């Protein structure tokens, strides 16, 4: 295994070294570390490659399938600890191993450390039968003191017979040509395949290296990621040089942190929904019964969220959910097997190139099961049920038996509530700002703040000036007990809401004489118009008053008469009028038109009796002064504040009254719409929440690591705040059986990411918790704040520093590759996969078109590829439309397009353990070959090396405690060739 290490001490890992004490690194050891990086935990303090020659086996007619196991011991330790092993190379007596052996800082080796190299011959890889050919020992000190840092050792069998030689060559950074292994002793071919000689071309000065963000050392990444493990490789290139490859895999604390925040937000949102229903006030018995039914359903779902939040808060395990826990109810909001997979490539010039992929088990509601399908199918059923109810309601409307709102009304009602909540808060905020500006006598502040206040207030008035609101207020008033009492009292059975359960759907009909068609009785739309006109008028008076104050400030010698009668009333308020109220509003002006509310319930503000009406302001009495009168020759310090305070109070009170009425009417409208399908709606929403939370966690991890990597990439940052971040999800799920339902879940979770925005802020402190993201918002839209340390935040462009919201454009491509997909292609249905890929192709093309319209090509990263982006997109389109079975070209091309467009990559299968491992290792080798010139002769060897001894093999241990991929030989016959692991690395294990 290449350079094995594991940072997390939570679970014992094979091939890793753990020590309690720390040794000082000798000057020679530091000399072997990368220049300038001896204290970087990402870099090894000692790295060497091994190669064997003249290996002998007892059967002379057979060449060995060999690998080298590396063990070490440091005095006074008296036993050997297995540290790493190489990949298996088949059918040669002279193997050259691509995986290098790396000792990192936590290995705590010193000059006295003894290293044992044991060479094994694997007789049967599938069965794991092997025997040791021979071994050799050397102390680290001997390797360090050798002039060329190279050792040639004899391999001795247990019977002390010579069975071959093994060469050890340490990699050193300061010098280049003088310390290379001799090239001449390596064979030109193995089994007829050309092999380029091992060449220490990277042992040159690293003065030109590009800085990168270390997963283990960087302030931001260290706060988000942990449990990092690494492997190292040296791969030959077509020009005779070598690539130095560091493969890393790390889990994230966000796997637990994000679900805790997210569930808390859901809990608050649904609790607020219940409060809104309760605040509707007193309703007639028929509507009260309906409200109780809905509240009861909400309380059930709230209880489920409370239990989940409690479970997540009490959880003390690892911040990583193993694949065998994906159906665990207590952890259902946590993403399964979430990791960042990183490959760092150092080329012959010493430049660093970093490639990251977020790997995650398919976001799906495993705990809830897939018997009835996934989200796509369930949403379709729900929409059909709503459509059926709507059509049923429309047909009954002529006989005045139902209350029906068209779907557009429901969408509009939700928008109105959101706008009212936002604009009301903004109006109150800027009213307070205006008051402070008046207190400070800041003319420029007064003008600037008033302009914003006027804009926000007029926006709010525009929102409230609509027929939907007027009719909803009319309906709510008709549902009040006093309204029904004012009519000829109907019998108990002539006025009722009929509830029945039909296919798990709560249906509601309102029958009786007082149907929607008769609600216009004794109601005039003009009364609602007067409510929002009061807001408009109060704003106009503030504008006029500010204008007078500013005129007086500019021309203090010229006195002016107030043209707005509100000024006299304001003066009266200053003189001690104890009963402060809106000066032109007479709350009792409608008392003769409608009966008063029988009880002081919250509904009183929504009844006609409480509607304000415009009335003429009374003339000022003789003892009431006017702020603009000739009697006042000089301005005094509190004049502006005293002049504006009553007017601002009036405005905020009128805004509160209007907002309250409008919001309650919309809540009542939504209550009527949701009642028939509330049980199905909340059950579906819960499943959607579970899936979205898992997807959101992965997205946040990807955003953070991409932002940190590209912190000084001005092209990427400009692209980020201009057209948003491209998030490309790759999945390998089959369209058969349960995985079809998982794919339905996942596709909806990814689509919902369009409602997510990011905002980058400066961290308030330097500790790890200060660097964790903070989620705000609700299901209509979530915002994720990403805190950065001050030095990083200062590197951002002004647009991002100012708090601009950064959007996300998610795309999703799926190609099933296993034996179940073979069944789907022959006997089942692949239409969902085709639909997902077509939709994402359209969004990907749209994203690139946006890019071309507003950004230059030099914003994008450079590529060695001879294929331009438009051609790549054309090839991808051809493949998506081709309907070819297991067309993995779709995945390869989509991944390359994503990288070329500065996007973030995500890869998934059912558990992110087996098929995902095949995908990410293949992607890494394709990148090495296409972008870094890795020799094509070693492509298959490099791929097998990463799969047998790389980080993804260790991922299987983390999940199920076994170093085998969960495949069998029969399954693998159905896999595309490049997705098959080497023999001996798979078997029947838990998935």
XYZ file of N, CA and C in Angstrom, residues 559-773:
645
model
N -38.869 81.336 6.701
C -39.816 80.430 7.345
C -40.866 80.017 6.330
N -41.413 78.854 6.540
C -42.430 78.345 5.618
C -43.573 77.717 6.376
N -44.710 77.794 5.764
C -45.890 77.205 6.355
C -45.999 75.746 5.956
N -46.415 74.917 6.908
C -46.595 73.496 6.584
C -47.819 73.332 5.704
N -47.639 72.611 4.624
C -48.772 72.328 3.759
C -49.463 71.037 4.149
N -48.748 70.220 4.906
C -49.353 68.937 5.303
C -49.993 69.087 6.674
N -51.265 68.856 6.807
C -51.958 69.037 8.068
C -51.456 68.090 9.137
N -50.715 67.089 8.721
C -50.196 66.143 9.714
C -49.222 66.803 10.657
N -48.590 67.905 10.217
C -47.616 68.557 11.077
C -48.277 69.109 12.333
N -49.480 69.716 12.172
C -50.155 70.235 13.353
C -50.476 69.100 14.310
N -50.913 67.993 13.774
C -51.262 66.878 14.656
C -50.017 66.363 15.372
N -48.907 66.354 14.634
C -47.661 65.914 15.249
C -47.283 66.851 16.376
N -47.494 68.163 16.161
C -47.183 69.124 17.213
C -48.068 68.902 18.417
N -49.322 68.606 18.154
C -50.233 68.318 19.252
C -49.756 67.137 20.052
N -49.206 66.148 19.364
C -48.678 64.968 20.068
C -47.539 65.391 20.959
N -46.676 66.320 20.474
C -45.550 66.771 21.270
C -46.003 67.517 22.523
N -47.132 68.234 22.419
C -47.583 69.043 23.539
C -48.190 68.213 24.645
N -48.350 66.921 24.422
C -48.811 66.108 25.538
C -50.098 65.372 25.316
N -50.512 65.228 24.067
C -51.703 64.437 23.794
C -51.436 63.005 24.213
N -52.040 62.598 25.307
C -51.730 61.288 25.872
C -52.141 60.137 24.999
N -53.173 60.260 24.237
C -53.650 59.145 23.429
C -53.052 59.256 22.031
N -51.848 58.625 21.850
C -51.187 58.717 20.556
C -51.827 57.750 19.587
N -52.197 58.227 18.407
C -52.790 57.367 17.392
C -52.505 57.976 16.031
N -52.817 57.214 14.986
C -52.634 57.732 13.632
C -53.569 58.918 13.454
N -53.008 60.066 13.079
C -53.763 61.309 13.158
C -54.890 61.401 12.146
N -54.782 60.661 11.014
C -55.890 60.739 10.062
C -56.742 59.489 10.060
N -56.477 58.612 11.004
C -57.224 57.359 11.036
C -58.232 57.398 12.171
N -59.460 57.045 11.850
C -60.505 56.953 12.857
C -60.903 55.480 12.968
N -60.331 54.783 13.936
C -60.598 53.347 14.023
C -62.065 53.002 14.204
N -62.855 53.926 14.683
C -64.255 53.606 14.904
C -65.175 54.037 13.795
N -64.579 54.499 12.696
C -65.419 55.060 11.642
C -66.313 54.036 10.976
N -65.962 52.737 11.115
C -66.783 51.701 10.490
C -67.661 50.986 11.501
N -67.712 51.527 12.714
C -68.423 50.792 13.766
C -69.906 50.656 13.466
N -70.441 51.592 12.674
C -71.862 51.498 12.363
C -72.138 50.569 11.199
N -71.068 50.228 10.447
C -71.272 49.393 9.260
C -71.268 47.905 9.600
N -70.464 47.504 10.615
C -70.346 46.082 10.936
C -70.414 45.914 12.436
N -70.948 44.804 12.876
C -71.027 44.581 14.318
C -69.644 44.388 14.912
N -69.446 44.799 16.150
C -68.123 44.647 16.775
C -67.844 43.179 17.061
N -66.543 42.928 17.251
C -66.132 41.564 17.598
C -66.640 41.226 18.982
N -67.207 40.036 19.170
C -67.783 39.703 20.461
C -66.748 39.517 21.561
N -65.520 39.242 21.199
C -64.498 39.045 22.231
C -63.190 39.637 21.754
N -62.342 40.072 22.694
C -61.051 40.681 22.311
C -60.053 39.627 21.853
N -60.395 38.891 20.812
C -59.495 37.850 20.287
C -58.586 38.442 19.236
N -57.541 37.717 18.858
C -56.641 38.226 17.813
C -57.330 38.483 16.504
N -58.510 37.918 16.329
C -59.202 38.118 15.054
C -59.768 39.519 14.913
N -59.793 40.257 16.007
C -60.435 41.559 15.943
C -59.767 42.484 14.949
N -58.461 42.340 14.797
C -57.777 43.217 13.854
C -58.100 42.872 12.421
N -58.655 41.686 12.199
C -58.979 41.300 10.831
C -60.454 41.468 10.518
N -61.222 41.879 11.493
C -62.650 42.051 11.250
C -62.898 43.421 10.646
N -64.015 43.586 9.921
C -64.308 44.886 9.297
C -64.376 46.014 10.307
N -64.751 45.689 11.537
C -64.911 46.769 12.515
C -63.598 47.428 12.856
N -62.489 46.746 12.628
C -61.209 47.331 13.015
C -60.499 47.989 11.850
N -61.084 47.974 10.663
C -60.406 48.565 9.522
C -60.350 50.072 9.667
N -59.170 50.641 9.476
C -59.074 52.103 9.560
C -59.641 52.764 8.312
N -60.081 53.957 8.462
C -60.581 54.707 7.310
C -59.960 56.082 7.312
N -59.848 56.661 6.141
C -59.295 58.008 6.049
C -60.306 59.015 6.578
N -59.816 59.955 7.357
C -60.684 61.042 7.825
C -59.878 62.328 7.780
N -60.565 63.407 7.741
C -59.874 64.692 7.663
C -59.208 64.990 8.989
N -58.005 65.475 8.906
C -57.306 65.859 10.133
C -57.977 67.091 10.709
N -58.072 67.106 12.033
C -58.736 68.250 12.654
C -57.823 69.465 12.573
N -58.413 70.653 12.525
C -57.571 71.860 12.468
C -56.851 72.065 13.788
N -55.702 72.718 13.731
C -54.945 72.920 14.981
C -55.642 73.901 15.904
N -55.526 73.642 17.175
C -56.073 74.574 18.158
C -55.105 75.736 18.323
N -55.563 76.818 18.870
C -54.707 78.015 18.947
C -53.406 77.785 19.693
N -53.437 76.930 20.735
C -52.199 76.779 21.511
C -51.241 75.762 20.905
N -51.598 75.172 19.762
C -50.712 74.201 19.129
C -49.820 74.906 18.132
N -48.538 74.813 18.353
C -47.584 75.430 17.439
C -47.322 74.548 16.250
N -46.774 75.140 15.241
C -46.365 74.388 14.043
C -44.863 74.476 13.920
N -44.251 73.331 13.565
C -42.793 73.309 13.499
C -42.243 74.239 12.431
N -43.081 74.564 11.444
C -42.590 75.476 10.411
C -43.110 76.896 10.593
N -43.694 77.210 11.742
C -44.342 78.511 11.928
C -43.318 79.600 12.172
N -43.713 80.860 11.910
C -42.795 81.994 12.132
C -42.463 82.184 13.602
N -43.216 81.554 14.518
C -42.937 81.749 15.938
C -41.569 81.216 16.339
N -41.080 80.225 15.580
C -39.805 79.606 15.954
C -38.732 80.169 15.040
N -37.864 80.963 15.622
C -36.844 81.623 14.819
C -35.603 80.747 14.642
N -35.308 79.894 15.647
C -34.086 79.116 15.583
C -34.393 77.637 15.736
N -33.563 76.835 15.097
C -33.668 75.380 15.257
C -33.045 74.983 16.570
N -33.589 73.952 17.189
C -33.008 73.442 18.434
C -32.619 71.983 18.210
N -31.746 71.408 19.043
C -31.131 70.106 18.766
C -32.109 68.987 18.476
N -33.216 68.894 19.205
C -34.112 67.750 19.024
C -35.223 67.981 18.032
N -35.137 69.080 17.252
C -36.259 69.443 16.395
C -36.562 68.361 15.359
N -35.530 67.903 14.620
C -35.766 66.928 13.565
C -36.345 65.629 14.120
N -35.765 65.206 15.220
C -36.201 63.940 15.807
C -37.644 64.028 16.278
N -37.985 65.147 16.954
C -39.347 65.304 17.460
C -40.356 65.464 16.323
N -39.919 66.070 15.241
C -40.829 66.270 14.111
C -41.157 64.958 13.412
N -40.172 64.082 13.310
C -40.365 62.848 12.544
C -40.874 61.686 13.376
N -40.612 61.695 14.681
C -40.949 60.523 15.494
C -42.425 60.110 15.399
N -43.381 61.030 15.581
C -44.789 60.598 15.488
C -45.175 60.132 14.093
N -44.572 60.753 13.071
C -44.900 60.331 11.706
C -44.356 58.929 11.421
N -43.138 58.664 11.889
C -42.554 57.332 11.697
C -43.325 56.279 12.485
N -43.784 56.668 13.682
C -44.589 55.742 14.481
C -45.881 55.393 13.746
N -46.480 56.404 13.167
C -47.712 56.173 12.400
C -47.461 55.236 11.221
N -46.362 55.495 10.516
C -46.044 54.656 9.358
C -45.862 53.205 9.777
N -45.060 52.977 10.800
C -44.788 51.590 11.201
C -46.056 50.911 11.719
N -46.927 51.665 12.390
C -48.182 51.076 12.870
C -49.103 50.722 11.697
N -49.157 51.605 10.703
C -49.986 51.315 9.535
C -49.431 50.135 8.743
N -48.104 50.080 8.630
C -47.466 48.961 7.935
C -47.749 47.660 8.677
N -47.662 47.706 10.004
C -47.932 46.508 10.797
C -49.374 46.052 10.618
N -50.313 47.017 10.612
C -51.718 46.674 10.456
C -51.972 46.052 9.082
N -51.418 46.687 8.042
C -51.611 46.179 6.686
C -50.957 44.802 6.523
N -49.735 44.653 7.005
C -49.017 43.392 6.860
C -49.717 42.265 7.596
N -50.203 42.592 8.785
C -50.881 41.578 9.592
C -52.142 41.070 8.887
N -52.932 41.997 8.371
C -54.163 41.605 7.670
C -53.845 40.773 6.423
N -52.855 41.258 5.659
C -52.526 40.572 4.413
C -51.983 39.170 4.690
N -51.097 39.074 5.675
C -50.484 37.775 5.972
C -51.522 36.781 6.480
N -52.399 37.223 7.349
C -53.437 36.324 7.875
C -54.355 35.825 6.764
N -54.674 36.691 5.846
C -55.567 36.273 4.763
C -54.885 35.242 3.874
N -53.578 35.424 3.640
C -52.846 34.450 2.822
C -52.686 33.119 3.550
N -52.463 33.181 4.855
C -52.374 31.953 5.650
C -53.698 31.206 5.592
N -54.797 31.929 5.661
C -56.113 31.302 5.574
C -56.325 30.675 4.194
N -55.872 31.382 3.158
C -55.990 30.834 1.809
C -55.201 29.522 1.691
N -53.957 29.537 2.204
C -53.124 28.332 2.135
C -53.705 27.203 2.986
N -54.337 27.574 4.087
C -54.969 26.561 4.940
C -56.078 25.852 4.170
N -56.862 26.621 3.435
C -57.934 26.012 2.648
C -57.373 25.086 1.566
N -56.273 25.529 0.964
C -55.704 24.725 -0.123
C -55.052 23.440 0.391
N -54.337 23.532 1.525
C -53.570 22.377 1.999
C -54.419 21.347 2.725
N -55.567 21.752 3.236
C -56.372 20.854 4.072
C -56.665 19.498 3.445
N -57.089 19.415 2.194
C -57.466 18.106 1.641
C -56.315 17.119 1.552
N -55.071 17.618 1.391
C -53.940 16.705 1.173
C -52.842 16.906 2.200
N -53.195 17.375 3.391
C -52.169 17.758 4.365
C -51.306 16.580 4.788
N -51.897 15.409 4.998
C -51.125 14.252 5.457
C -50.107 13.834 4.399
N -50.555 13.756 3.152
C -49.648 13.393 2.067
C -48.579 14.461 1.872
N -48.987 15.711 1.985
C -48.068 16.837 1.791
C -46.931 16.801 2.801
N -47.239 16.643 4.077
C -46.204 16.663 5.111
C -45.315 15.433 5.054
N -45.885 14.291 4.723
C -45.075 13.081 4.577
C -44.082 13.222 3.431
N -44.550 13.772 2.334
C -43.685 14.005 1.179
C -42.616 15.037 1.506
N -43.015 16.091 2.237
C -42.065 17.139 2.595
C -40.973 16.602 3.504
N -41.326 15.716 4.415
C -40.327 15.135 5.321
C -39.279 14.346 4.519
N -39.740 13.557 3.581
C -38.799 12.788 2.746
C -37.897 13.730 1.954
N -38.496 14.768 1.425
C -37.726 15.741 0.636
C -36.692 16.449 1.511
N -37.054 16.738 2.745
C -36.117 17.367 3.683
C -34.916 16.471 3.946
N -35.170 15.177 4.154
C -34.089 14.224 4.431
C -33.108 14.192 3.264
N -33.642 14.067 2.058
C -32.794 13.977 0.865
C -32.036 15.284 0.636
N -32.740 16.397 0.787
C -32.110 17.701 0.539
C -30.983 17.967 1.522
N -31.162 17.588 2.780
C -30.137 17.836 3.789
C -28.836 17.110 3.430
N -28.952 15.870 2.977
C -27.764 15.116 2.583
C -27.071 15.780 1.390
N -27.873 16.212 0.420
C -27.316 16.846 -0.774
C -26.678 18.186 -0.432
N -27.340 18.953 0.434
C -26.830 20.266 0.840
C -25.487 20.133 1.550
N -25.348 19.124 2.398
C -24.089 18.925 3.113
C -22.946 18.727 2.133
N -23.169 17.886 1.118
C -22.137 17.650 0.105
C -21.811 18.937 -0.644
N -22.844 19.701 -1.003
C -22.627 20.948 -1.742
C -21.773 21.924 -0.942
N -22.057 22.067 0.344
C -21.306 23.012 1.171
C -19.840 22.588 1.258
N -19.603 21.289 1.418
C -18.213 20.795 1.432
C -17.516 21.157 0.127
N -18.199 20.918 -0.998
C -17.609 21.220 -2.292
C -17.358 22.697 -2.488
N -18.291 23.540 -2.042
C -18.125 24.987 -2.196
C -16.916 25.477 -1.404
N -16.794 25.019 -0.164
C -15.700 25.486 0.698
C -14.348 25.112 0.103
N -14.208 23.864 -0.318
C -12.896 23.427 -0.800
C -12.564 24.075 -2.136
N -13.578 24.324 -2.977
C -13.331 25.007 -4.249
C -12.945 26.462 -4.021
N -13.662 27.132 -3.140
C -13.353 28.532 -2.839
C -11.946 28.667 -2.282
N -11.590 27.747 -1.374
C -10.246 27.835 -0.776
C -9.153 27.575 -1.812
N -9.370 26.611 -2.688
C -8.363 26.313 -3.712
C -8.179 27.467 -4.685
N -9.271 28.188 -4.964
C -9.241 29.225 -6.006
C -9.279 30.625 -5.414
N -8.802 30.752 -4.190
C -8.900 32.031 -3.490
C -8.166 33.152 -4.224
N -7.129 32.788 -4.965
C -6.366 33.811 -5.697
C -6.524 33.664 -7.209
N -7.562 32.932 -7.599
C -7.874 32.782 -9.020
C -8.946 33.801 -9.379
N -8.514 34.950 -9.886
C -9.455 36.044 -10.140
C -10.495 35.673 -11.184
N -10.106 34.834 -12.143
C -11.063 34.408 -13.155
C -12.199 33.608 -12.558
N -11.862 32.648 -11.685
C -12.899 31.851 -11.030
C -13.784 32.716 -10.146
N -13.186 33.618 -9.366
C -13.969 34.454 -8.450
C -14.924 35.361 -9.227
N -14.463 35.858 -10.349
C -15.337 36.687 -11.181
C -16.497 35.851 -11.726
N -16.191 34.652 -12.156
C -17.228 33.735 -12.647
C -18.211 33.401 -11.538
N -17.702 33.224 -10.322
C -18.537 32.845 -9.184
C -19.588 33.895 -8.894
N -19.191 35.173 -8.836
C -20.188 36.192 -8.485
C -20.990 36.682 -9.688
N -20.582 36.272 -10.887
C -21.319 36.716 -12.074
C -22.403 35.723 -12.486
N -22.032 34.441 -12.662
C -23.026 33.456 -13.123
C -23.195 32.293 -12.154
N -22.459 32.290 -11.053
C -22.648 31.262 -10.038
C -21.744 30.061 -10.224
N -21.835 29.145 -9.284
C -20.980 27.956 -9.240
C -21.664 26.785 -9.935
N -20.934 26.117 -10.806
C -21.431 24.903 -11.446
C -21.146 23.711 -10.534
N -22.190 22.972 -10.166
C -22.048 21.780 -9.318
C -22.502 20.574 -10.138
N -21.545 19.707 -10.493
C -21.866 18.581 -11.369
C -21.861 17.274 -10.586
N -23.027 16.656 -10.513
C -23.193 15.399 -9.786
C -23.158 14.238 -10.780
N -22.337 13.255 -10.471
C -22.267 12.024 -11.252
C -22.784 10.888 -10.385
N -23.691 10.079 -10.921
C -24.163 8.923 -10.162
C -24.112 7.680 -11.033
N -23.926 6.535 -10.387
C -23.772 5.254 -11.067
C -24.883 4.303 -10.660
N -26.063 4.849 -10.373
C -27.188 4.043 -9.915
C -27.886 3.371 -11.090
N -28.348 2.166 -10.867
C -29.111 1.482 -11.907
C -30.558 1.986 -11.887
N -31.248 1.787 -12.978
C -32.659 2.195 -13.053
C -33.546 0.966 -12.874
N -33.231 0.188 -11.866
C -33.945 -1.065 -11.608
C -34.077 -1.267 -10.110
N -35.246 -1.686 -9.649
C -35.450 -2.000 -8.240
C -35.325 -0.784 -7.346
N -34.770 -0.973 -6.165
C -34.671 0.107 -5.182
C -33.801 1.257 -5.669
N -32.781 0.949 -6.455
C -31.890 2.020 -6.913
C -32.607 2.995 -7.837
N -33.641 2.548 -8.509
C -34.449 3.460 -9.320
C -35.099 4.515 -8.420
N -35.643 4.067 -7.276
C -36.252 5.005 -6.328
C -35.197 5.913 -5.709
N -34.000 5.372 -5.445
C -32.902 6.210 -4.935
C -32.556 7.304 -5.935
N -32.525 6.940 -7.210
C -32.228 7.916 -8.262
C -33.304 8.991 -8.312
N -34.563 8.599 -8.089
C -35.650 9.584 -8.040
C -35.436 10.554 -6.891
N -35.091 10.020 -5.728
C -34.803 10.875 -4.574
C -33.654 11.833 -4.876
N -32.565 11.266 -5.347
C -31.346 12.049 -5.564
C -31.568 13.169 -6.577
N -32.276 12.874 -7.654
C -32.470 13.884 -8.695
C -33.266 15.080 -8.177
N -34.243 14.836 -7.300
C -35.011 15.942 -6.718
C -34.147 16.726 -5.729
N -33.362 16.019 -4.916
C -32.470 16.697 -3.971
C -31.506 17.623 -4.682
N -30.971 17.179 -5.818
C -30.036 18.014 -6.577
C -30.761 19.200 -7.193
N -31.949 18.974 -7.732
C -32.728 20.064 -8.329
C -33.049 21.140 -7.282
N -33.317 20.717 -6.040
C -33.653 21.667 -4.980
C -32.478 22.568 -4.593
N -31.261 22.194 -4.994
C -30.093 23.027 -4.671
C -30.151 24.378 -5.377
N -31.041 24.502 -6.351
C -31.175 25.803 -7.021
C -31.712 26.866 -6.077
N -32.291 26.451 -4.954
C -32.811 27.399 -3.960
C -31.770 27.772 -2.910
N -30.511 27.383 -3.143
C -29.443 27.659 -2.174
C -28.562 28.786 -2.702
N -28.232 29.717 -1.838
C -27.246 30.750 -2.164
C -26.160 30.742 -1.093
N -25.002 31.268 -1.458
C -23.885 31.364 -0.520
C -23.506 32.824 -0.321
N -22.992 33.101 0.860
C -22.502 34.437 1.179
C -21.218 34.276 1.976
N -20.165 34.931 1.546
C -18.865 34.805 2.212
C -18.698 35.964 3.181
N -18.365 35.645 4.420
C -18.183 36.663 5.457
C -16.806 36.511 6.096
N -16.444 37.478 6.901
C -15.186 37.386 7.630
C -15.442 36.732 8.975
N -14.636 35.733 9.315
C -14.813 35.001 10.566
C -14.593 35.927 11.756
N -15.401 35.697 12.792
C -15.304 36.548 13.987
C -14.144 36.143 14.891
N -13.599 34.948 14.698
C -12.483 34.482 15.511
C -11.593 33.566 14.691
N -10.614 32.980 15.354
C -9.655 32.137 14.641
C -9.773 30.665 15.021
N -10.715 30.332 15.905
C -10.853 28.940 16.310
C -11.647 28.167 15.258
N -11.572 26.835 15.331
C -12.242 25.988 14.331
C -13.755 26.241 14.260
N -14.475 26.348 15.395
C -15.926 26.605 15.299
C -16.273 27.903 14.585
N -15.367 28.895 14.652
C -15.619 30.164 13.975
C -15.584 30.032 12.465
N -14.982 28.938 11.960
C -14.849 28.739 10.517
C -15.984 27.896 9.933
N -16.882 27.407 10.771
C -17.936 26.529 10.274
C -19.057 27.339 9.621
N -19.630 26.829 8.541
C -20.705 27.561 7.845
C -21.959 27.679 8.691
